Amino acid sequence: ISLDAKVRESLGKNSSKKIRAEKNIPASIFAKGEDTRPITISARDFDVVFKDAGMTSIIDVIVDGKKYPTIIKDVDRHPFKNQILHVNFQGIRMDETIKVEIPIEYLNKDSIRVQPSVFMQVMNTLNVECLPGDIPESISIDVQDMQYDDSFTIADLDITKDEKVTILHDLDETICILTHERMETEEPEEEEVAEAGEVPVVGEEETEETEE
C-alpha cells in the first residue's frame, strides 16, 4: 500500500487551515532517532488507504520520490465535523520490532446461542510487539457458543501461540464475559404519607390533658 505526499513547507494553524481548505491533510512522519518530517497528503487518497490499511498494515509514504515505510499511529478528527485534522505516521524499519495496538474481533457476538443474555466486551484492542512484517491485521475469537457466566481471557486467543508476536499484557486478563439478561431494577415502594390530621404534634396531648 502506498500513499503520495508532499513536503509541508510552512507550519502553524493558518497553514494547516489552508491545507484543509484545499481538501488535503497536514501530517507528519516521525521515527526513532530522526527529525520529524511534516508532510501534506490528499484527504481523498488517505481515506482510500486508511480503509484498506487501518492502523496495522504497512504504508509506503512517498515523498519526493523517496519511500518511507510507515504505519498509521494517530488520526486526529474534528470533534463534530466529518473531517480529519491531522495524521501521524510512524516510520519503521523492517528489521526492528515495534509496538502496535491490534483490534480484537468478536465473531458471532450477535448470534450467541444462549438467550436471553448480555455480552460484555471488556477489551477492544491488544497491545503487541513484533517485527513490522509480522503485524497481524486483527485478532479474532468466536463467542457464539459461550454459556452463562463464561469468560474468555487473553490466553484463549490464538495469537498467544504465535512465537513471532509478544503480548504486552497479562495473559489472565479478561477480554469478554457472558451474563444473564440484566434484571430491571425494582422501584422502591412509595412510603405511605400520613395525612396531616394523623400526625401527632409534640405537646398537643399535654395541652389537651391540661385543658381537661
PDB file of C-alpha atoms in Angstrom:
ATOM      1  CA  ILE A   1       0.000   0.000   0.000  1.00  0.00           C
ATOM      2  CA  SER A   2       1.467   3.364  -0.967  1.00  0.00           C
ATOM      3  CA  LEU A   3       0.492   6.996  -0.443  1.00  0.00           C
ATOM      4  CA  ASP A   4       1.876  10.054  -2.217  1.00  0.00           C
ATOM      5  CA  ALA A   5       2.792  13.047  -0.056  1.00  0.00           C
ATOM      6  CA  LYS A   6       4.396  16.467  -0.383  1.00  0.00           C
ATOM      7  CA  VAL A   7       6.804  18.244   1.943  1.00  0.00           C
ATOM      8  CA  ARG A   8       4.937  20.733   4.129  1.00  0.00           C
ATOM      9  CA  GLU A   9       6.927  23.952   3.796  1.00  0.00           C
ATOM     10  CA  SER A  10       5.113  26.076   6.399  1.00  0.00           C
ATOM     11  CA  LEU A  11       3.720  25.150   9.820  1.00  0.00           C
ATOM     12  CA  GLY A  12       1.191  26.676  12.182  1.00  0.00           C
ATOM     13  CA  LYS A  13      -2.597  26.972  12.472  1.00  0.00           C
ATOM     14  CA  ASN A  14      -3.069  29.271   9.473  1.00  0.00           C
ATOM     15  CA  SER A  15      -1.067  26.969   7.243  1.00  0.00           C
ATOM     16  CA  SER A  16      -2.997  23.910   8.434  1.00  0.00           C
ATOM     17  CA  LYS A  17      -6.332  25.663   7.791  1.00  0.00           C
ATOM     18  CA  LYS A  18      -5.244  26.493   4.259  1.00  0.00           C
ATOM     19  CA  ILE A  19      -4.184  22.885   3.641  1.00  0.00           C
ATOM     20  CA  ARG A  20      -7.550  21.576   4.829  1.00  0.00           C
ATOM     21  CA  ALA A  21      -9.413  24.157   2.736  1.00  0.00           C
ATOM     22  CA  GLU A  22      -7.655  22.669  -0.296  1.00  0.00           C
ATOM     23  CA  LYS A  23      -9.044  19.216   0.687  1.00  0.00           C
ATOM     24  CA  ASN A  24      -5.694  17.990   1.922  1.00  0.00           C
ATOM     25  CA  ILE A  25      -4.498  16.898   5.370  1.00  0.00           C
ATOM     26  CA  PRO A  26      -1.463  18.135   7.310  1.00  0.00           C
ATOM     27  CA  ALA A  27       0.530  15.138   8.510  1.00  0.00           C
ATOM     28  CA  SER A  28       3.893  14.098   9.948  1.00  0.00           C
ATOM     29  CA  ILE A  29       6.278  11.168   9.744  1.00  0.00           C
ATOM     30  CA  PHE A  30       8.238  10.519  12.924  1.00  0.00           C
ATOM     31  CA  ALA A  31      10.806   7.819  13.596  1.00  0.00           C
ATOM     32  CA  LYS A  32      13.203   6.982  16.416  1.00  0.00           C
ATOM     33  CA  GLY A  33      16.431   8.952  16.135  1.00  0.00           C
ATOM     34  CA  GLU A  34      15.226  11.036  13.181  1.00  0.00           C
ATOM     35  CA  ASP A  35      13.767  14.505  12.749  1.00  0.00           C
ATOM     36  CA  THR A  36      10.005  14.692  12.264  1.00  0.00           C
ATOM     37  CA  ARG A  37       9.017  15.182   8.610  1.00  0.00           C
ATOM     38  CA  PRO A  38       5.998  17.491   8.128  1.00  0.00           C
ATOM     39  CA  ILE A  39       4.048  16.468   5.024  1.00  0.00           C
ATOM     40  CA  THR A  40       0.766  17.106   3.210  1.00  0.00           C
ATOM     41  CA  ILE A  41      -1.452  14.308   1.892  1.00  0.00           C
ATOM     42  CA  SER A  42      -4.635  14.212  -0.172  1.00  0.00           C
ATOM     43  CA  ALA A  43      -7.728  13.734   2.004  1.00  0.00           C
ATOM     44  CA  ARG A  44      -9.341  11.583  -0.689  1.00  0.00           C
ATOM     45  CA  ASP A  45      -6.260   9.373  -1.148  1.00  0.00           C
ATOM     46  CA  PHE A  46      -5.836   8.948   2.601  1.00  0.00           C
ATOM     47  CA  ASP A  47      -9.471   7.903   3.009  1.00  0.00           C
ATOM     48  CA  VAL A  48      -8.947   5.088   0.497  1.00  0.00           C
ATOM     49  CA  VAL A  49      -5.650   3.986   2.067  1.00  0.00           C
ATOM     50  CA  PHE A  50      -6.974   4.123   5.632  1.00  0.00           C
ATOM     51  CA  LYS A  51      -9.961   1.915   4.790  1.00  0.00           C
ATOM     52  CA  ASP A  52      -7.580  -0.649   3.325  1.00  0.00           C
ATOM     53  CA  ALA A  53      -4.671  -0.436   5.768  1.00  0.00           C
ATOM     54  CA  GLY A  54      -6.232   0.529   9.064  1.00  0.00           C
ATOM     55  CA  MET A  55      -3.781   1.032  11.932  1.00  0.00           C
ATOM     56  CA  THR A  56      -1.819  -2.176  11.376  1.00  0.00           C
ATOM     57  CA  SER A  57      -0.755  -2.518   7.724  1.00  0.00           C
ATOM     58  CA  ILE A  58       2.489  -1.078   6.377  1.00  0.00           C
ATOM     59  CA  ILE A  59       2.079   2.005   4.171  1.00  0.00           C
ATOM     60  CA  ASP A  60       4.859   3.305   1.947  1.00  0.00           C
ATOM     61  CA  VAL A  61       4.590   7.102   2.125  1.00  0.00           C
ATOM     62  CA  ILE A  62       6.341   8.507  -0.938  1.00  0.00           C
ATOM     63  CA  VAL A  63       7.850  11.985  -0.545  1.00  0.00           C
ATOM     64  CA  ASP A  64       9.836  13.492  -3.452  1.00  0.00           C
ATOM     65  CA  GLY A  65      10.315  10.027  -4.909  1.00  0.00           C
ATOM     66  CA  LYS A  66      11.662   8.550  -1.650  1.00  0.00           C
ATOM     67  CA  LYS A  67       9.757   5.727   0.031  1.00  0.00           C
ATOM     68  CA  TYR A  68       9.217   5.747   3.808  1.00  0.00           C
ATOM     69  CA  PRO A  69       7.750   2.522   5.274  1.00  0.00           C
ATOM     70  CA  THR A  70       5.242   3.554   7.964  1.00  0.00           C
ATOM     71  CA  ILE A  71       2.155   2.601   9.899  1.00  0.00           C
ATOM     72  CA  ILE A  72      -0.619   4.999  10.886  1.00  0.00           C
ATOM     73  CA  LYS A  73      -0.106   5.906  14.536  1.00  0.00           C
ATOM     74  CA  ASP A  74      -2.701   8.626  15.222  1.00  0.00           C
ATOM     75  CA  VAL A  75      -5.655  10.112  13.348  1.00  0.00           C
ATOM     76  CA  ASP A  76      -6.900  13.396  14.819  1.00  0.00           C
ATOM     77  CA  ARG A  77     -10.521  14.065  13.882  1.00  0.00           C
ATOM     78  CA  HIS A  78     -12.677  17.172  14.221  1.00  0.00           C
ATOM     79  CA  PRO A  79     -14.997  16.827  17.258  1.00  0.00           C
ATOM     80  CA  PHE A  80     -18.204  17.200  15.212  1.00  0.00           C
ATOM     81  CA  LYS A  81     -17.340  17.715  11.541  1.00  0.00           C
ATOM     82  CA  ASN A  82     -16.612  14.771   9.270  1.00  0.00           C
ATOM     83  CA  GLN A  83     -13.040  15.942   8.830  1.00  0.00           C
ATOM     84  CA  ILE A  84      -9.560  14.620   9.643  1.00  0.00           C
ATOM     85  CA  LEU A  85      -7.402  17.361  11.151  1.00  0.00           C
ATOM     86  CA  HIS A  86      -4.004  15.663  11.281  1.00  0.00           C
ATOM     87  CA  VAL A  87      -2.343  12.274  10.789  1.00  0.00           C
ATOM     88  CA  ASN A  88       0.816  10.907  12.393  1.00  0.00           C
ATOM     89  CA  PHE A  89       2.744   8.192  10.567  1.00  0.00           C
ATOM     90  CA  GLN A  90       5.304   6.145  12.486  1.00  0.00           C
ATOM     91  CA  GLY A  91       8.396   5.446  10.423  1.00  0.00           C
ATOM     92  CA  ILE A  92       9.550   1.839  10.754  1.00  0.00           C
ATOM     93  CA  ARG A  93      12.491  -0.385   9.926  1.00  0.00           C
ATOM     94  CA  MET A  94      11.656  -3.870   8.774  1.00  0.00           C
ATOM     95  CA  ASP A  95      14.396  -5.377  10.968  1.00  0.00           C
ATOM     96  CA  GLU A  96      13.303  -3.640  14.202  1.00  0.00           C
ATOM     97  CA  THR A  97      10.348  -4.609  16.388  1.00  0.00           C
ATOM     98  CA  ILE A  98       7.598  -2.073  17.032  1.00  0.00           C
ATOM     99  CA  LYS A  99       4.706  -1.841  19.474  1.00  0.00           C
ATOM    100  CA  VAL A 100       1.260  -1.730  17.909  1.00  0.00           C
ATOM    101  CA  GLU A 101      -2.386  -1.900  19.002  1.00  0.00           C
ATOM    102  CA  ILE A 102      -4.380  -4.646  17.272  1.00  0.00           C
ATOM    103  CA  PRO A 103      -8.217  -4.699  17.245  1.00  0.00           C
ATOM    104  CA  ILE A 104      -9.956  -7.741  18.749  1.00  0.00           C
ATOM    105  CA  GLU A 105     -12.801  -9.066  16.596  1.00  0.00           C
ATOM    106  CA  TYR A 106     -15.553 -10.969  18.422  1.00  0.00           C
ATOM    107  CA  LEU A 107     -17.086 -13.337  15.872  1.00  0.00           C
ATOM    108  CA  ASN A 108     -20.819 -14.151  16.032  1.00  0.00           C
ATOM    109  CA  LYS A 109     -21.481 -11.944  19.044  1.00  0.00           C
ATOM    110  CA  ASP A 110     -24.864 -11.066  17.552  1.00  0.00           C
ATOM    111  CA  SER A 111     -25.872 -14.733  17.268  1.00  0.00           C
ATOM    112  CA  ILE A 112     -24.896 -16.162  20.659  1.00  0.00           C
ATOM    113  CA  ARG A 113     -26.928 -19.340  21.193  1.00  0.00           C
ATOM    114  CA  VAL A 114     -27.730 -18.805  24.876  1.00  0.00           C
ATOM    115  CA  GLN A 115     -30.552 -16.286  25.152  1.00  0.00           C
ATOM    116  CA  PRO A 116     -31.534 -14.029  26.773  1.00  0.00           C
ATOM    117  CA  SER A 117     -28.000 -12.966  27.649  1.00  0.00           C
ATOM    118  CA  VAL A 118     -25.741  -9.948  27.797  1.00  0.00           C
ATOM    119  CA  PHE A 119     -22.336  -9.977  26.062  1.00  0.00           C
ATOM    120  CA  MET A 120     -19.823  -7.713  27.819  1.00  0.00           C
ATOM    121  CA  GLN A 121     -16.829  -6.690  25.724  1.00  0.00           C
ATOM    122  CA  VAL A 122     -14.085  -5.856  28.234  1.00  0.00           C
ATOM    123  CA  MET A 123     -11.193  -5.278  25.790  1.00  0.00           C
ATOM    124  CA  ASN A 124     -11.358  -3.853  22.265  1.00  0.00           C
ATOM    125  CA  THR A 125      -7.667  -3.951  21.361  1.00  0.00           C
ATOM    126  CA  LEU A 126      -4.487  -5.808  22.273  1.00  0.00           C
ATOM    127  CA  ASN A 127      -1.010  -4.275  22.571  1.00  0.00           C
ATOM    128  CA  VAL A 128       1.697  -6.395  20.969  1.00  0.00           C
ATOM    129  CA  GLU A 129       5.323  -6.097  19.889  1.00  0.00           C
ATOM    130  CA  CYS A 130       6.737  -7.689  16.754  1.00  0.00           C
ATOM    131  CA  LEU A 131       8.582  -7.053  13.512  1.00  0.00           C
ATOM    132  CA  PRO A 132       6.610  -4.931  11.011  1.00  0.00           C
ATOM    133  CA  GLY A 133       6.243  -7.869   8.644  1.00  0.00           C
ATOM    134  CA  ASP A 134       4.626  -9.968  11.380  1.00  0.00           C
ATOM    135  CA  ILE A 135       1.928  -7.495  12.450  1.00  0.00           C
ATOM    136  CA  PRO A 136      -1.451  -9.288  12.475  1.00  0.00           C
ATOM    137  CA  GLU A 137      -4.267  -7.342  10.820  1.00  0.00           C
ATOM    138  CA  SER A 138      -6.722  -8.380  13.521  1.00  0.00           C
ATOM    139  CA  ILE A 139      -7.242 -10.860  16.333  1.00  0.00           C
ATOM    140  CA  SER A 140     -10.469 -12.858  16.411  1.00  0.00           C
ATOM    141  CA  ILE A 141     -12.331 -15.233  18.710  1.00  0.00           C
ATOM    142  CA  ASP A 142     -15.683 -16.978  18.182  1.00  0.00           C
ATOM    143  CA  VAL A 143     -18.121 -16.311  21.031  1.00  0.00           C
ATOM    144  CA  GLN A 144     -21.258 -17.957  19.609  1.00  0.00           C
ATOM    145  CA  ASP A 145     -21.151 -20.984  21.958  1.00  0.00           C
ATOM    146  CA  MET A 146     -20.474 -19.107  25.198  1.00  0.00           C
ATOM    147  CA  GLN A 147     -22.606 -20.147  28.173  1.00  0.00           C
ATOM    148  CA  TYR A 148     -23.906 -18.082  31.083  1.00  0.00           C
ATOM    149  CA  ASP A 149     -21.068 -16.730  33.253  1.00  0.00           C
ATOM    150  CA  ASP A 150     -18.439 -17.849  30.715  1.00  0.00           C
ATOM    151  CA  SER A 151     -15.482 -15.544  30.166  1.00  0.00           C
ATOM    152  CA  PHE A 152     -12.511 -15.506  27.828  1.00  0.00           C
ATOM    153  CA  THR A 153      -9.034 -14.266  28.717  1.00  0.00           C
ATOM    154  CA  ILE A 154      -6.116 -13.210  26.544  1.00  0.00           C
ATOM    155  CA  ALA A 155      -4.748 -16.738  26.959  1.00  0.00           C
ATOM    156  CA  ASP A 156      -7.719 -18.029  24.933  1.00  0.00           C
ATOM    157  CA  LEU A 157      -6.643 -16.065  21.837  1.00  0.00           C
ATOM    158  CA  ASP A 158      -4.773 -17.922  19.090  1.00  0.00           C
ATOM    159  CA  ILE A 159      -2.314 -15.035  18.802  1.00  0.00           C
ATOM    160  CA  THR A 160      -0.683 -16.156  22.074  1.00  0.00           C
ATOM    161  CA  LYS A 161       0.677 -19.224  20.207  1.00  0.00           C
ATOM    162  CA  ASP A 162       2.499 -17.055  17.650  1.00  0.00           C
ATOM    163  CA  GLU A 163       6.160 -17.037  18.700  1.00  0.00           C
ATOM    164  CA  LYS A 164       6.830 -14.031  16.462  1.00  0.00           C
ATOM    165  CA  VAL A 165       4.486 -11.811  18.476  1.00  0.00           C
ATOM    166  CA  THR A 166       4.983 -10.667  22.085  1.00  0.00           C
ATOM    167  CA  ILE A 167       1.774  -9.895  24.009  1.00  0.00           C
ATOM    168  CA  LEU A 168       2.188  -6.798  26.200  1.00  0.00           C
ATOM    169  CA  HIS A 169      -0.497  -7.832  28.707  1.00  0.00           C
ATOM    170  CA  ASP A 170      -1.011 -10.347  31.481  1.00  0.00           C
ATOM    171  CA  LEU A 171      -2.474 -13.427  29.787  1.00  0.00           C
ATOM    172  CA  ASP A 172      -5.004 -13.804  32.625  1.00  0.00           C
ATOM    173  CA  GLU A 173      -6.715 -10.515  31.738  1.00  0.00           C
ATOM    174  CA  THR A 174     -10.404 -10.967  30.846  1.00  0.00           C
ATOM    175  CA  ILE A 175     -11.425  -9.850  27.363  1.00  0.00           C
ATOM    176  CA  CYS A 176     -15.161 -10.679  27.407  1.00  0.00           C
ATOM    177  CA  ILE A 177     -17.937 -12.090  29.615  1.00  0.00           C
ATOM    178  CA  LEU A 178     -21.416 -13.519  29.009  1.00  0.00           C
ATOM    179  CA  THR A 179     -24.007 -12.937  31.724  1.00  0.00           C
ATOM    180  CA  HIS A 180     -27.738 -13.409  32.276  1.00  0.00           C
ATOM    181  CA  GLU A 181     -30.075 -10.754  30.960  1.00  0.00           C
ATOM    182  CA  ARG A 182     -29.957  -7.662  33.109  1.00  0.00           C
ATOM    183  CA  MET A 183     -32.802  -7.582  35.591  1.00  0.00           C
ATOM    184  CA  GLU A 184     -34.766  -4.375  35.707  1.00  0.00           C
ATOM    185  CA  THR A 185     -34.214  -2.577  38.947  1.00  0.00           C
ATOM    186  CA  GLU A 186     -37.369  -2.707  41.013  1.00  0.00           C
ATOM    187  CA  GLU A 187     -38.580   0.688  42.039  1.00  0.00           C
ATOM    188  CA  PRO A 188     -38.818   1.035  45.811  1.00  0.00           C
ATOM    189  CA  GLU A 189     -42.362   1.065  47.077  1.00  0.00           C
ATOM    190  CA  GLU A 190     -43.520   4.533  47.913  1.00  0.00           C
ATOM    191  CA  GLU A 191     -43.939   5.019  51.619  1.00  0.00           C
ATOM    192  CA  GLU A 192     -47.426   5.891  52.664  1.00  0.00           C
ATOM    193  CA  VAL A 193     -47.601   9.544  53.548  1.00  0.00           C
ATOM    194  CA  ALA A 194     -49.646  10.135  56.675  1.00  0.00           C
ATOM    195  CA  GLU A 195     -52.354  12.694  56.351  1.00  0.00           C
ATOM    196  CA  ALA A 196     -51.857  15.890  58.280  1.00  0.00           C
ATOM    197  CA  GLY A 197     -54.608  15.035  60.727  1.00  0.00           C
ATOM    198  CA  GLU A 198     -52.916  11.706  61.583  1.00  0.00           C
ATOM    199  CA  VAL A 199     -49.545  13.141  62.528  1.00  0.00           C
ATOM    200  CA  PRO A 200     -49.257  13.747  66.264  1.00  0.00           C
ATOM    201  CA  VAL A 201     -47.950  17.148  67.212  1.00  0.00           C
ATOM    202  CA  VAL A 202     -45.458  17.299  70.048  1.00  0.00           C
ATOM    203  CA  GLY A 203     -47.041  18.897  73.092  1.00  0.00           C
ATOM    204  CA  GLU A 204     -50.569  18.554  71.713  1.00  0.00           C
ATOM    205  CA  GLU A 205     -51.503  15.710  74.052  1.00  0.00           C
ATOM    206  CA  GLU A 206     -50.178  17.617  77.062  1.00  0.00           C
ATOM    207  CA  THR A 207     -52.250  20.645  76.092  1.00  0.00           C
ATOM    208  CA  GLU A 208     -55.406  18.583  75.747  1.00  0.00           C
ATOM    209  CA  GLU A 209     -54.824  16.924  79.144  1.00  0.00           C
ATOM    210  CA  THR A 210     -54.272  20.325  80.795  1.00  0.00           C
ATOM    211  CA  GLU A 211     -57.493  21.688  79.312  1.00  0.00           C
ATOM    212  CA  GLU A 212     -59.415  18.720  80.677  1.00  0.00           C
TER     213      GLU A 212
END
